[in-house]
Amino acid sequence: MEEIRLIEVKEEIHADNKAKADALRKRLMANKTFLLNLMSSPGAGKTTVILRTIEALRNDLHMSVIEADIDSMVDAEKIAKTGITAVQLRTGGFCHLDASMVERGLEGLDLGSLDLVIIENVGNLVCPAEFDTGAIRNAMILSVPEGDDKPLKYPLMFTVCDVLLINKIDYLQLSDFDVRAVRERVMRLNPGIKIFEVSSKTGQGIGDWAQWLKKEVDEFRSG
Ligand SMILES: Nc1nc2c(ncn2[C@@H]2O[C@H](COP(=O)(O)OP(=O)(O)OP(=O)(O)O)[C@@H](O)[C@H]2O)c(=O)[nH]1
Ligand SMILES: [Mg+2]
């Protein structure tokens, strides 16, 4: 297992964040490193999706993962077991990441040698949507057991994301979750959003998601 760096991070002043995020994006562009910010409520499947994405893309892309949690290293340990470098940010109570916390996470990584860095943001559908992390793309997961009303209750999260993964579709038969209603609700908020239906348990739909992500990374790196 790879050794995991643990970094304690603290919140900075909100007004600074946008400028910091823009500066970070410039640095990522100069290094041709694609930063993906993955958000969802706790337990929707962020770590499992990241593990599946590593499996699908590890032969094509050099990647690392930044894990953020209020406490604990369990997710970073799961990533490190794959041999992919994981950095654990401990937010000490904060419910989201901002650009300077992400910058701290990138400190230990050699950006020049990385095509893709995935951030697993703190599990929460509210605060992470309010903070620009400097990412090139924002992604979110809504899982079937959470219910199909979430775009109505947490519209900002669905508005700031470029891509939505509807995860745990293996539960659909046991649930009243209406995929078509979710698609309509999300498209009303964010007509440009890309939506994938996946199960990171069975692997269904993961290929399409990984292919989309690979294309985004390739276009960014050649742009
Ligand atoms: N049935 C089913 N279970 C899933 C799927 N994806 C994840 N899980 C399970 O859901 C639970 C939570 O998954 P995680 O990947 O840890 O979720 P997370 O969003 O990273 O959770 P936090 O880091 O705590 O916010 C685990 O028991 C997973 O095995 C799926 O597609 N189908
Ligand atoms: Mg996790």
Tab-separated table of N, CA, C and O and ligand atoms in Angstrom, residues 40-48 50 67-69 74-76 78-79 120-123, ligand 2:
chain	number	residue	atom	x	y	z
A	40	SER	N	-21.121	14.766	-3.369
A	40	SER	CA	-22.385	14.034	-3.161
A	40	SER	C	-22.692	14.072	-1.680
A	40	SER	O	-21.861	14.515	-0.875
A	41	SER	N	-23.861	13.565	-1.312
A	41	SER	CA	-24.140	13.413	0.117
A	41	SER	C	-23.351	12.215	0.654
A	41	SER	O	-22.845	11.401	-0.129
A	42	PRO	N	-23.235	12.097	1.979
A	42	PRO	CA	-22.468	10.978	2.541
A	42	PRO	C	-23.044	9.636	2.070
A	42	PRO	O	-24.261	9.446	2.079
A	43	GLY	N	-22.169	8.759	1.631
A	43	GLY	CA	-22.583	7.399	1.306
A	43	GLY	C	-23.193	7.196	-0.074
A	43	GLY	O	-23.613	6.084	-0.407
A	44	ALA	N	-23.248	8.238	-0.905
A	44	ALA	CA	-23.848	8.098	-2.244
A	44	ALA	C	-22.973	7.244	-3.167
A	44	ALA	O	-23.449	6.720	-4.177
A	45	GLY	N	-21.685	7.133	-2.808
A	45	GLY	CA	-20.824	6.240	-3.599
A	45	GLY	C	-19.591	6.902	-4.194
A	45	GLY	O	-19.003	6.378	-5.136
A	46	LYS	N	-19.139	8.022	-3.633
A	46	LYS	CA	-17.969	8.728	-4.207
A	46	LYS	C	-16.725	7.819	-4.249
A	46	LYS	O	-16.081	7.696	-5.286
A	47	THR	N	-16.395	7.222	-3.110
A	47	THR	CA	-15.176	6.398	-3.059
A	47	THR	C	-15.294	5.196	-3.993
A	47	THR	O	-14.353	4.864	-4.715
A	48	THR	N	-16.475	4.576	-4.011
A	48	THR	CA	-16.670	3.397	-4.865
A	48	THR	C	-16.569	3.780	-6.347
A	48	THR	O	-15.971	3.057	-7.145
A	50	ILE	N	-14.851	6.297	-7.515
A	50	ILE	CA	-13.431	6.603	-7.780
A	50	ILE	C	-12.655	5.297	-7.982
A	50	ILE	O	-11.841	5.190	-8.914
A	67	GLU	N	-8.481	12.987	-0.980
A	67	GLU	CA	-9.642	12.637	-0.175
A	67	GLU	C	-9.852	13.709	0.874
A	67	GLU	O	-8.897	14.123	1.542
A	68	ALA	N	-11.085	14.153	1.060
A	68	ALA	CA	-11.365	15.132	2.110
A	68	ALA	C	-12.373	14.548	3.080
A	68	ALA	O	-13.395	14.008	2.664
A	69	ASP	N	-12.065	14.643	4.340
A	69	ASP	CA	-13.000	14.174	5.353
A	69	ASP	C	-12.882	15.049	6.580
A	69	ASP	O	-11.826	15.636	6.833
A	74	VAL	N	-10.115	6.558	6.206
A	74	VAL	CA	-10.550	5.269	5.642
A	74	VAL	C	-10.635	5.300	4.114
A	74	VAL	O	-10.260	4.334	3.454
A	75	ASP	N	-11.107	6.418	3.556
A	75	ASP	CA	-11.232	6.465	2.091
A	75	ASP	C	-9.856	6.502	1.434
A	75	ASP	O	-9.621	5.818	0.431
A	76	ALA	N	-8.923	7.290	1.993
A	76	ALA	CA	-7.563	7.354	1.427
A	76	ALA	C	-6.909	5.978	1.485
A	76	ALA	O	-6.180	5.583	0.567
A	78	LYS	N	-8.431	3.105	1.245
A	78	LYS	CA	-9.011	2.277	0.163
A	78	LYS	C	-8.344	2.611	-1.168
A	78	LYS	O	-8.071	1.728	-1.969
A	79	ILE	N	-8.107	3.899	-1.420
A	79	ILE	CA	-7.476	4.317	-2.695
A	79	ILE	C	-6.030	3.825	-2.722
A	79	ILE	O	-5.563	3.285	-3.733
A	120	GLU	N	-12.199	13.857	-3.837
A	120	GLU	CA	-13.445	13.431	-3.182
A	120	GLU	C	-13.760	14.473	-2.128
A	120	GLU	O	-13.119	14.531	-1.075
A	121	ASN	N	-14.736	15.330	-2.405
A	121	ASN	CA	-15.098	16.402	-1.486
A	121	ASN	C	-15.804	15.821	-0.254
A	121	ASN	O	-16.160	14.644	-0.226
A	122	VAL	N	-15.996	16.631	0.748
A	122	VAL	CA	-16.692	16.184	1.965
A	122	VAL	C	-18.149	15.845	1.604
A	122	VAL	O	-18.772	16.550	0.816
A	123	GLY	N	-18.670	14.752	2.150
A	123	GLY	CA	-20.030	14.326	1.835
A	123	GLY	C	-21.062	15.320	2.349
A	123	GLY	O	-21.234	15.479	3.558
B	2	MG	MG	-16.021	8.243	0.569
